[in-house]
Short mmCIF file of C-alpha atoms in Angstrom, two decimals:
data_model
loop_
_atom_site.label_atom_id
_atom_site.label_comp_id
_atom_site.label_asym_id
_atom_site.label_seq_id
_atom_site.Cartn_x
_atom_site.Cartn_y
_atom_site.Cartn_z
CA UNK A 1 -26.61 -66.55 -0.92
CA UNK A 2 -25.99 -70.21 -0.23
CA UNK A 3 -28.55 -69.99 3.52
CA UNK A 4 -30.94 -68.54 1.29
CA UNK A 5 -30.24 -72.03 -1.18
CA UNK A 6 -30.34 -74.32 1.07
CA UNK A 7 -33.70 -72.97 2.81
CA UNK A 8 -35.64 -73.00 -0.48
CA UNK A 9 -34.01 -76.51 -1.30
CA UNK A 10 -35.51 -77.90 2.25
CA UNK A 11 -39.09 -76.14 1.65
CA UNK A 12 -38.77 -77.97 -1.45
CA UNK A 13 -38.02 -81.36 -0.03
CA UNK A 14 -40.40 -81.41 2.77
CA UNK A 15 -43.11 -80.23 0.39
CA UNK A 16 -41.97 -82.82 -1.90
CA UNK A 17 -42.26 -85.87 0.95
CA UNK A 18 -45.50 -84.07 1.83
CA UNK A 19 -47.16 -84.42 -1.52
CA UNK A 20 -45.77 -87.86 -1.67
CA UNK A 21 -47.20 -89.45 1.96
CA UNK A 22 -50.39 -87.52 1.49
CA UNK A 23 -51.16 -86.42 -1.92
CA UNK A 24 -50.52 -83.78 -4.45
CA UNK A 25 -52.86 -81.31 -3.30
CA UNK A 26 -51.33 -81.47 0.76
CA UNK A 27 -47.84 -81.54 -0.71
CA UNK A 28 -48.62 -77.83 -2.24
CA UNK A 29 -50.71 -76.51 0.47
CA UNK A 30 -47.59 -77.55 2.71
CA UNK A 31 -44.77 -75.37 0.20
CA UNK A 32 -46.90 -72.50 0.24
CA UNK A 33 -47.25 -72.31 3.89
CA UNK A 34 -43.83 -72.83 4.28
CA UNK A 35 -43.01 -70.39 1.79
CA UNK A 36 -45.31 -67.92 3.05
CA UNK A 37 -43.64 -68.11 7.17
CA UNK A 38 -40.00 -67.79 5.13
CA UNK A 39 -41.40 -64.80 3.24
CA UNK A 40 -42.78 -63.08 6.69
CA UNK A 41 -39.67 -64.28 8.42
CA UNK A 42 -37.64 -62.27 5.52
CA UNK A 43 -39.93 -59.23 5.56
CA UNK A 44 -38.76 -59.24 9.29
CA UNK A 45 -35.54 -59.50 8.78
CA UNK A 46 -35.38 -56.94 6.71
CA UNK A 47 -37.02 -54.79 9.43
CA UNK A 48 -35.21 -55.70 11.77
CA UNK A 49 -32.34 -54.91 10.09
CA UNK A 50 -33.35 -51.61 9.27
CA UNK A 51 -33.61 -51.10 12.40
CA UNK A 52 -30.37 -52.27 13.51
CA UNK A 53 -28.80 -49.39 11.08
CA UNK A 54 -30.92 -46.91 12.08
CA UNK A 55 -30.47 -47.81 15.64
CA UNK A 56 -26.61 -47.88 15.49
CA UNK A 57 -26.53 -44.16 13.96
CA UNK A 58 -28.65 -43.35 17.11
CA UNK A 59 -26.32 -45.29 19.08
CA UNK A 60 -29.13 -46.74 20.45
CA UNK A 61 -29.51 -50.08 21.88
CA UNK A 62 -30.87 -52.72 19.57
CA UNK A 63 -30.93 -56.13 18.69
CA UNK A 64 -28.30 -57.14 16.32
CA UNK A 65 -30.17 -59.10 13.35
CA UNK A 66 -29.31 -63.40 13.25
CA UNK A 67 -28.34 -65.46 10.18
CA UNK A 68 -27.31 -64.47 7.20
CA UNK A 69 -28.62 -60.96 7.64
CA UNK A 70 -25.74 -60.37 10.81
CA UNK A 71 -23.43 -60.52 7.81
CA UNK A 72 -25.53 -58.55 5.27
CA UNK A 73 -26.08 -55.92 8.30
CA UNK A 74 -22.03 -56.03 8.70
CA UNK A 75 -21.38 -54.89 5.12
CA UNK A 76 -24.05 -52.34 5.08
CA UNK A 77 -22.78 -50.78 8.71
CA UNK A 78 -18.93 -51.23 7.65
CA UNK A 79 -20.10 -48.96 4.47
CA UNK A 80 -22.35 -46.52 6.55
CA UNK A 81 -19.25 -46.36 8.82
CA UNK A 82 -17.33 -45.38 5.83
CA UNK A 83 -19.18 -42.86 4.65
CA UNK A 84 -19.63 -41.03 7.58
CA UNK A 85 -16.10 -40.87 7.89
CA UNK A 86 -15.45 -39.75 4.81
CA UNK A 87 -17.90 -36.95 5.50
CA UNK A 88 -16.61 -36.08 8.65
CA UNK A 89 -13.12 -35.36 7.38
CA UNK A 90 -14.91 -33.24 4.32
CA UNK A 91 -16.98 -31.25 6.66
CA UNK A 92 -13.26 -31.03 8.78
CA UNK A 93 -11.79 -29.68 5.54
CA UNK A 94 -14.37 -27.35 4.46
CA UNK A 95 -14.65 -25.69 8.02
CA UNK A 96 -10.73 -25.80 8.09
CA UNK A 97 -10.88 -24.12 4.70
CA UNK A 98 -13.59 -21.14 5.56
CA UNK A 99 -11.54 -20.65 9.26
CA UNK A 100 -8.44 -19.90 6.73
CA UNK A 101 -10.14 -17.87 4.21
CA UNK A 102 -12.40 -16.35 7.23
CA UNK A 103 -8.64 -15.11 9.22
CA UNK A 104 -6.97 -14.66 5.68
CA UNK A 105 -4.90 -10.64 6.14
CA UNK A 106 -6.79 -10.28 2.02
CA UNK A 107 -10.13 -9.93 0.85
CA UNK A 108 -11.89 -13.12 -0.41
CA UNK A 109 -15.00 -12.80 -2.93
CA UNK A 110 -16.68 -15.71 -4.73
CA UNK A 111 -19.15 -14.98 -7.17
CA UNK A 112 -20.94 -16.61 -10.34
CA UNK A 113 -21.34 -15.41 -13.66
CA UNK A 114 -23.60 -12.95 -13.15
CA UNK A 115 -21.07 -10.86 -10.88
CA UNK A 116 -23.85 -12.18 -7.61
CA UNK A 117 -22.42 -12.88 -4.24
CA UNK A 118 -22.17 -16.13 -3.23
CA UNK A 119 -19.37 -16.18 -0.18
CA UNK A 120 -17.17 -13.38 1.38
CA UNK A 121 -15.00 -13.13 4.09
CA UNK A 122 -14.64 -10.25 6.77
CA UNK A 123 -11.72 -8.47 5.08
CA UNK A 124 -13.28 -8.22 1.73
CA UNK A 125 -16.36 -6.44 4.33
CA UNK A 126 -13.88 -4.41 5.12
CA UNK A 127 -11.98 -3.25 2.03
CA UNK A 128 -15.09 -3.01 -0.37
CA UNK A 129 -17.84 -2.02 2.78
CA UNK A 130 -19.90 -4.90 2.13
CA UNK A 131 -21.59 -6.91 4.77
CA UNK A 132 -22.10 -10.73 4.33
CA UNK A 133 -25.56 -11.15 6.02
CA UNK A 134 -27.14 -8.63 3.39
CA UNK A 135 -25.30 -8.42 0.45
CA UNK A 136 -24.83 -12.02 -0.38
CA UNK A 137 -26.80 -12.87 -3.43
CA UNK A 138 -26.78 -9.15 -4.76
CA UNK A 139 -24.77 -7.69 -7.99
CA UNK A 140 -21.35 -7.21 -6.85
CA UNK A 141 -21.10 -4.35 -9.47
CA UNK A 142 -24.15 -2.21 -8.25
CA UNK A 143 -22.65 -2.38 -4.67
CA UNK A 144 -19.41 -1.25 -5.31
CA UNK A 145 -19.81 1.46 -8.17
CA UNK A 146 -16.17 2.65 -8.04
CA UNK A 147 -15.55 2.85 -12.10
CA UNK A 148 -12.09 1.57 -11.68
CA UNK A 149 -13.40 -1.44 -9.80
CA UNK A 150 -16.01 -2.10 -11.86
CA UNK A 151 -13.40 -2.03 -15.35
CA UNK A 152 -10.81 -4.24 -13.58
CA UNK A 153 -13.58 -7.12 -12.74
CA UNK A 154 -14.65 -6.74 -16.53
CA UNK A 155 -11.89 -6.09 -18.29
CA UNK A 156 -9.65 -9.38 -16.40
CA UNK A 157 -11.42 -11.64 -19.01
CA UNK A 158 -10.44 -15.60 -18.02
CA UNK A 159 -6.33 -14.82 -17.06
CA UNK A 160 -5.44 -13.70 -14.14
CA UNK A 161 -5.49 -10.14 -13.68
CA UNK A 162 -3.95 -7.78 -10.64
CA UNK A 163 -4.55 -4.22 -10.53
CA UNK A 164 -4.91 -1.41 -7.99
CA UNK A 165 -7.65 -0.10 -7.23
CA UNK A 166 -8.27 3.61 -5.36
CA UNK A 167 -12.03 3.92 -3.67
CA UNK A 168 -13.87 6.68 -2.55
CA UNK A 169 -13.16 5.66 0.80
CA UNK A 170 -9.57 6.70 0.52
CA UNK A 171 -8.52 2.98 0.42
CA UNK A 172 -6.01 1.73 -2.24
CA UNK A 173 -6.62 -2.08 -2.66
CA UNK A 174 -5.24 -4.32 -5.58
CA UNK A 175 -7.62 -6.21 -6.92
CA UNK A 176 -6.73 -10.00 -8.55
CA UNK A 177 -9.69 -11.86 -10.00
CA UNK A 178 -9.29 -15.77 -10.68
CA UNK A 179 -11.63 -17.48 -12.57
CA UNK A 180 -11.86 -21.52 -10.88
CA UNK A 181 -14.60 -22.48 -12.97
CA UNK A 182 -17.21 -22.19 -15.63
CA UNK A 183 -19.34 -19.92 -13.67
CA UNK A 184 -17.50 -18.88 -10.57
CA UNK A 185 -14.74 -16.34 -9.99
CA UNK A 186 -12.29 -15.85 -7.04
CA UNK A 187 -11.75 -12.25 -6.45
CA UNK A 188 -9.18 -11.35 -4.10
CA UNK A 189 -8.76 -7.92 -2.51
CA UNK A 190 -4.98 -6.40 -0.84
CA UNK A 191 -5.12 -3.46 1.15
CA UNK A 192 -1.55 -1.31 -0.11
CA UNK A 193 -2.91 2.01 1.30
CA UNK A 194 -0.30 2.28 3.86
CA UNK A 195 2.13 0.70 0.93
CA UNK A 196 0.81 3.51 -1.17
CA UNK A 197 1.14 6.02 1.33
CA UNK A 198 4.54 5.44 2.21
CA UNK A 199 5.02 5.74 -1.47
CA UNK A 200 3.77 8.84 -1.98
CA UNK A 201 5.91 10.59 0.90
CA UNK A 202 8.81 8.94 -0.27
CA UNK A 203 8.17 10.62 -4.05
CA UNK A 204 7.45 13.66 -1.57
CA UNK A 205 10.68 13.28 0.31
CA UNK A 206 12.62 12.98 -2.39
CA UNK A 207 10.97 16.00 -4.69
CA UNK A 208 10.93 18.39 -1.60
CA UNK A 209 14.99 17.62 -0.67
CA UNK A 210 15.57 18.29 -4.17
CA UNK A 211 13.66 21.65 -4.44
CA UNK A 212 14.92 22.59 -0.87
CA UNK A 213 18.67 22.02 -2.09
CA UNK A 214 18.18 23.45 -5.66
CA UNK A 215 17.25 26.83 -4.01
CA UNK A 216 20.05 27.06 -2.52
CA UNK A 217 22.51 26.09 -4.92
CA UNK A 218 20.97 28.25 -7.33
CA UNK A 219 21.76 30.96 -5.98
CA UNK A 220 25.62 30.32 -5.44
CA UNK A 221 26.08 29.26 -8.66
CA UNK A 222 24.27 32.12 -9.99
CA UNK A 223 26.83 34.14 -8.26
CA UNK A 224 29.81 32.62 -8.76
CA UNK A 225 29.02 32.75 -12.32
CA UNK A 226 28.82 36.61 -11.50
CA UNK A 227 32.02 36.96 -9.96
CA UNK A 228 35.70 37.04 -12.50
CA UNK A 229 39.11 38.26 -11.74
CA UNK A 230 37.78 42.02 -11.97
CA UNK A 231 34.94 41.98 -11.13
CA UNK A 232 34.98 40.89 -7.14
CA UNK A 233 31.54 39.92 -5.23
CA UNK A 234 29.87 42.50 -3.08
CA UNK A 235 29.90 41.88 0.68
CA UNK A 236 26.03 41.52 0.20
CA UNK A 237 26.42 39.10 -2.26
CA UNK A 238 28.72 36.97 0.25
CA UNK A 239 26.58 37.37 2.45
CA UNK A 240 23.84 36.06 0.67
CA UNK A 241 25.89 33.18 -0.19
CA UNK A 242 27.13 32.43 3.50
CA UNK A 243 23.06 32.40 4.03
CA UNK A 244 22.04 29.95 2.07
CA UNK A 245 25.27 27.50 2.36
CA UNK A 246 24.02 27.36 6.26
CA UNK A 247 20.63 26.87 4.93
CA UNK A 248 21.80 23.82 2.83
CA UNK A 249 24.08 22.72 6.12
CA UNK A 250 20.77 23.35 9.03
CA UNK A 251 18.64 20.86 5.41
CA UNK A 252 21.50 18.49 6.17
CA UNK A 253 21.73 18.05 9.74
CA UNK A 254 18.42 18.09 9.96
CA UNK A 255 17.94 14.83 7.74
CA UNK A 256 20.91 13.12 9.33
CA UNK A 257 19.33 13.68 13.03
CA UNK A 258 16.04 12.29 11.75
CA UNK A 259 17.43 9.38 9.83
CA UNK A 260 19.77 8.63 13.06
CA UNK A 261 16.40 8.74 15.29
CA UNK A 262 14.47 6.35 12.91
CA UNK A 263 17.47 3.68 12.91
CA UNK A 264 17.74 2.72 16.28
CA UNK A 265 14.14 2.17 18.50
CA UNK A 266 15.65 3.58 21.93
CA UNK A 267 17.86 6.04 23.13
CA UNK A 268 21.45 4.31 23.72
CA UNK A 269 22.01 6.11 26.94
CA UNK A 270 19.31 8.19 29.50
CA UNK A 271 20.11 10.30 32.08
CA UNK A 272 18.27 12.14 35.17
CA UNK A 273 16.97 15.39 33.08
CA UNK A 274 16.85 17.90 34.73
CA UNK A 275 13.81 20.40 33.32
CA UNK A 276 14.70 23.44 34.70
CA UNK A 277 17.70 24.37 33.06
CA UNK A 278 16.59 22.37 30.23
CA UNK A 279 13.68 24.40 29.42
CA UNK A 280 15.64 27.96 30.05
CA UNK A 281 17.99 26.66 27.16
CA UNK A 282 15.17 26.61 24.67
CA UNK A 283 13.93 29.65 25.65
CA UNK A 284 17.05 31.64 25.88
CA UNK A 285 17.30 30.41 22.43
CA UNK A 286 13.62 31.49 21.19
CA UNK A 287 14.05 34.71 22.77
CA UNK A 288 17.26 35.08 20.89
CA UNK A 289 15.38 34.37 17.79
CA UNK A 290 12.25 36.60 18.67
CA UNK A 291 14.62 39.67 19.11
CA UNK A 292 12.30 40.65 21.87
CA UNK A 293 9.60 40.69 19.33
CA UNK A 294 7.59 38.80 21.77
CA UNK A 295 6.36 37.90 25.55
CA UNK A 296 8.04 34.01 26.52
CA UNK A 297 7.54 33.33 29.64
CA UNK A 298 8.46 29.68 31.84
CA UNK A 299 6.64 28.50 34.40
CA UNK A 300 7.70 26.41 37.22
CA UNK A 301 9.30 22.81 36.20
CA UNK A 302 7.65 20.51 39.07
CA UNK A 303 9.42 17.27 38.51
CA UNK A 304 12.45 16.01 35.88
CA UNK A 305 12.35 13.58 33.10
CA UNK A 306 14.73 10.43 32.05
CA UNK A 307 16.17 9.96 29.13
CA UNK A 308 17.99 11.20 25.75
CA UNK A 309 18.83 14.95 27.16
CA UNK A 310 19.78 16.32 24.19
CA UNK A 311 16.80 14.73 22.20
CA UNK A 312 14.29 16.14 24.56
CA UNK A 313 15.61 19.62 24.42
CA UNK A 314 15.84 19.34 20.71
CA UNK A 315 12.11 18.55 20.39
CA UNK A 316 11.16 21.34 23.22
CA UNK A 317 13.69 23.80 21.13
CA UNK A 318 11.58 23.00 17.85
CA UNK A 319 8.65 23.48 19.48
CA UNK A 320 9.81 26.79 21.16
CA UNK A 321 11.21 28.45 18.42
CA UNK A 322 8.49 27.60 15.99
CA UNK A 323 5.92 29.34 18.11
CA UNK A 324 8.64 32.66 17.89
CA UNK A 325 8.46 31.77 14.07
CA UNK A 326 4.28 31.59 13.43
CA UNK A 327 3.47 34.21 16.21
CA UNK A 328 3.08 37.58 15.24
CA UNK A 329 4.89 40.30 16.93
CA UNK A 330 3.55 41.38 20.24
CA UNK A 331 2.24 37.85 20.90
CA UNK A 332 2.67 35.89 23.66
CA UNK A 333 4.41 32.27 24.09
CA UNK A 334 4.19 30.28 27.72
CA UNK A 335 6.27 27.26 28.33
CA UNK A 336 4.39 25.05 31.25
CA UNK A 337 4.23 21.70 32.77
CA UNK A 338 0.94 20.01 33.07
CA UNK A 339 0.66 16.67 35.05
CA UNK A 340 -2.08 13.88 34.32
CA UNK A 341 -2.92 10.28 35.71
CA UNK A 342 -0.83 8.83 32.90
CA UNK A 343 2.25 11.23 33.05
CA UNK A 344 3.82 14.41 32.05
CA UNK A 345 3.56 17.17 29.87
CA UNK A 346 5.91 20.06 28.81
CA UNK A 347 2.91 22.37 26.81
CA UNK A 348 4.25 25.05 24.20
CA UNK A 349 1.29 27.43 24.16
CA UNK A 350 0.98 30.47 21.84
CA UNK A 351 -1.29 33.09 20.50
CA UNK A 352 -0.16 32.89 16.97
CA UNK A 353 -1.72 32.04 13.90
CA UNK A 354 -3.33 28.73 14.85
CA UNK A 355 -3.61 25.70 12.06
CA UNK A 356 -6.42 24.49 10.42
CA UNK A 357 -7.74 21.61 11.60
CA UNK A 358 -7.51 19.42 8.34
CA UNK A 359 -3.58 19.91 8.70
CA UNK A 360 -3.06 18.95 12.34
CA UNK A 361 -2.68 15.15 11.00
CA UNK A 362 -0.21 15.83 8.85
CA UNK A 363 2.24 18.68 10.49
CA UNK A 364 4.89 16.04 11.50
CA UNK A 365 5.46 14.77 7.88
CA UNK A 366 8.81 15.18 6.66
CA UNK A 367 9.00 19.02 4.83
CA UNK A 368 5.03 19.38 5.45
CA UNK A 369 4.07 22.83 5.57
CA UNK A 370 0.51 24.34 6.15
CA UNK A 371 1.51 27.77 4.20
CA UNK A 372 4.08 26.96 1.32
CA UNK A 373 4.46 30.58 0.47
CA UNK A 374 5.80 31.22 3.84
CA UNK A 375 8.05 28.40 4.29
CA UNK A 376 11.59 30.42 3.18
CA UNK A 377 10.42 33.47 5.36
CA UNK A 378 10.62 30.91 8.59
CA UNK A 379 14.13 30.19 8.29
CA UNK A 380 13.02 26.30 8.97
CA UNK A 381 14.18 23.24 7.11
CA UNK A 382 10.03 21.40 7.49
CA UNK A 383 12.03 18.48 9.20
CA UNK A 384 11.40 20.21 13.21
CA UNK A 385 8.21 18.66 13.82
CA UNK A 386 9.40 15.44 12.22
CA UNK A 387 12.32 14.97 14.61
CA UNK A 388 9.63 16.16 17.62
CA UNK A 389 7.71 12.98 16.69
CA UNK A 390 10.67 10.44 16.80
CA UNK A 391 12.02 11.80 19.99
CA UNK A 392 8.58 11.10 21.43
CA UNK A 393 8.28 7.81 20.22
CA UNK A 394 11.94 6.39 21.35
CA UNK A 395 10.62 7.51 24.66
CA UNK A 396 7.60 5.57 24.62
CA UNK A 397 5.43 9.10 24.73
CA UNK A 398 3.86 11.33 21.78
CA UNK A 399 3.04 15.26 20.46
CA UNK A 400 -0.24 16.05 21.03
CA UNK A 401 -1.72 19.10 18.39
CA UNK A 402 -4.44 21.16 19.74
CA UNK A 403 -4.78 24.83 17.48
CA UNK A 404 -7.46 27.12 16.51
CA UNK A 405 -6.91 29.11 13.20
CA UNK A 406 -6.53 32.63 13.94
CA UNK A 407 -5.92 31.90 17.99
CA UNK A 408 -3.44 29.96 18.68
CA UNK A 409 -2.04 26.94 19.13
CA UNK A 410 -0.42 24.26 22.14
CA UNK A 411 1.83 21.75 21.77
CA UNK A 412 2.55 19.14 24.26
CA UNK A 413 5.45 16.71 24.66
CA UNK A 414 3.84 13.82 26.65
CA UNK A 415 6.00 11.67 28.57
CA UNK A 416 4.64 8.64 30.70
CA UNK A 417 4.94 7.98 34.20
CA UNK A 418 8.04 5.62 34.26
CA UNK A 419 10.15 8.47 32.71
CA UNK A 420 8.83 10.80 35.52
CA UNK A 421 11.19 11.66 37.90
CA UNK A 422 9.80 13.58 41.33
CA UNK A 423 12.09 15.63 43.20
CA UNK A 424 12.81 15.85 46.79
CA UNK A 425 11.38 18.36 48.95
CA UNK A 426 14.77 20.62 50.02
CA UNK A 427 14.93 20.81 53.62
CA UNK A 428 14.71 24.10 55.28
CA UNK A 429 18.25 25.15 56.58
CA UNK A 430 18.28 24.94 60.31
CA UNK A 431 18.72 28.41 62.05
CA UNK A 432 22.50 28.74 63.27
CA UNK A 433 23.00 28.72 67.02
CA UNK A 434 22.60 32.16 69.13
CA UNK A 435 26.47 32.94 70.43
CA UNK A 436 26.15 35.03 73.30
CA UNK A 437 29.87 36.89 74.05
#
């Protein structure tokens, strides 16, 4: 301010001196002329100063303005400077902020009062099949129609409200909506189908062990209750009894092979398996079962295995026997190997009944079974296919389904190609030496 002073203080004063040696009149011709060059000289200033901040956003190269606007350019520059800082690190936090809600494992919806879409992130896409580019801006409520959705966005008022959610898409999400301001609500989506899945088999588990126990019991309580002092059981009765208490004992084994399996990743020793006399164990056993109801026939074993021996012939020895179990009589059973680029196969193929093929997924569940009203008729505890699927895992391999209802079915132990073990060609035995007497 004080420049500006002491400028209009010195037009003043030569003005003054002016009107003085030469009259009134020259004295005010001479301040306006001087006032008039300051005024264009400030008018350029200003320009030029303009300039200079316009200039030094461009990074461009520019005069730097002189006198007192230098320091009024310095205050405007250092607040410029400021600014754009300050907007840098918001534009740093807001992208920060979208990355995170963008990579977030739940589902992220923000809309106003009206239930429209104003941001989502690709889970929420996923969980509620929504796409960002087209459904932003449209009625969240007329694009996901699912009743129970649509009552637990309503019905959440202004608290915070969590609840699950099952849509048509099989998908069990729990839905928590947040309100975060007058007209804009956070709704955030958890995917808990595998949660709720788990869930389910466990209620499964735990209602199938019962029934399969009960049965049992039942009926050696029922005759115990039968038998008194004079009244001794029959030998059929025992019999029946003896039945069932290995029933309960096969239930029992069963579940503490497959909960030994599931507690420990790998097998804790592996050997060189041999498949030949591995797969003629199974067998011998199916063909015990079968009663020579049926045709089982092997076919060569061109290579061994390594690993858990008694695990793999467990899983081929469930796999055997249940194709004695769902084959009729007459029908015919082949035990093969079949090689691939990836590994090894030992293939369980029958002529049987076949499965459907909306059960295939689900036939190594734990008591699973595609016809309930046959499952005591089997003689199986439903736990076979479960162990089969453990044993494949802890050696890094899987059962592969492939059945036809009413032809057949094949099931395949797949091993990979580190677990592969090729044999050595066996040398032909030299002829002995002629001995001429």
């Amino acid at each position: 301010m004080r420049p500006v002073l002491f400028k209009l203080a010195l037009i003043a004063i030569v003005a003054f001196v002016a009107g003085e040696a030469w009259g009134a009149r020259l004295g005010w011709m001479t301040a306006s002329a001087l006032l008039l060059l300051y005024v264009i000289g400030f008018v350029v200033a200003i320009y030029r100063t303009i300039r200079w901040l316009e200039a030094s956003q461009r990074r461009d190269a520019v005069d730097a303005p002189v006198g007192e606007w230098n320091s009024i350019a310095a205050v405007l520059y250092k607040a410029r400077k400021t600014e754009a800082a300050y907007r840098a690190e918001l534009d740093r936090s807001v992208t920060q902020l979208r990355e995170v809600l963008e990579r977030m494992p739940d589902g992220v919806v923000i809309v106003d009062a009206a239930m429209l879409i104003q941001w989502l992130n690709p889970m929420a896409e996923q969980h509620l099949g929504l796409t960002a580019r087209k459904d932003v801006g449209l009625r969240l409520t007329n694009l996901v129609r699912e009743p129970a959705f649509i009552d637990a966005l309503t019905s959440s008022g202004d608290s915070v409200a969590s609840v699950p959610v099952r849509l048509k898409s099989s998908r069990v999400v729990v839905l928590q909506t947040i309100p975060f301001s007058p007209t804009q609500t956070l709704i955030v989506t958890r995917d808990v189908s595998e949660a709720d899945r788990l869930d389910t088999m466990r209620r499964d588990f735990i209602a199938n062990v019962s029934h399969e126990l009960r049965t049992p019991l039942t009926v050696l309580s029922g005759f115990l209750e039968l038998a008194t002092p004079t009244i001794p059981l029959s030998t059929q009765h025992l019999e029946l009894m003896r039945t069932e208490a290995m029933r309960m004992q096969r239930l029992i084994d069963d579940l503490l092979v497959l909960s030994r399996l599931e507690s420990t990743a790998a097998p804790s020793q592996e050997d060189h398996v041999a498949l030949a006399p591995l797969v003629q164990r199974a067998v011998d056993l199916a063909r015990a079962l079968s009663a020579g109801r049926h045709e089982i026939r092997i076919e060569p074993m061109p290579a061994d295995l390594r690993g858990a021996e008694r695990e793999i012939e467990s899983a081929l020895t469930n796999l055997v026997t249940n194709a004695v179990r769902y084959t009729p009589a007459g029908g015919r059973i082949v035990v093969r190997a079949a090689f691939d680029t990836e590994g090894i196969a030992l293939v369980v193929t029958d002529n049987g009944v076949g499965v459907a093929a909306e059960h295939i997924p689900r036939l190594t569940e734990r008591f699973y079974r595609v016809d309930k009203s046959r499952s005591r008729d089997t003689g199986g505890t439903g736990l076979g296919l479960a162990i089969v699927k453990h044993v494949m895992l802890r050696h890094q391999g899987r059962l592969d389904v492939a059945s036809t209802l009413g032809e057949g079915s094949s099931f395949s132990l797949w091993f990979p190609r580190q677990r592969v073990v090729l044999r050595e060609p066996q040398a032909e035995p030299e002829p002995e030496p002629l001995v001429v007497s």
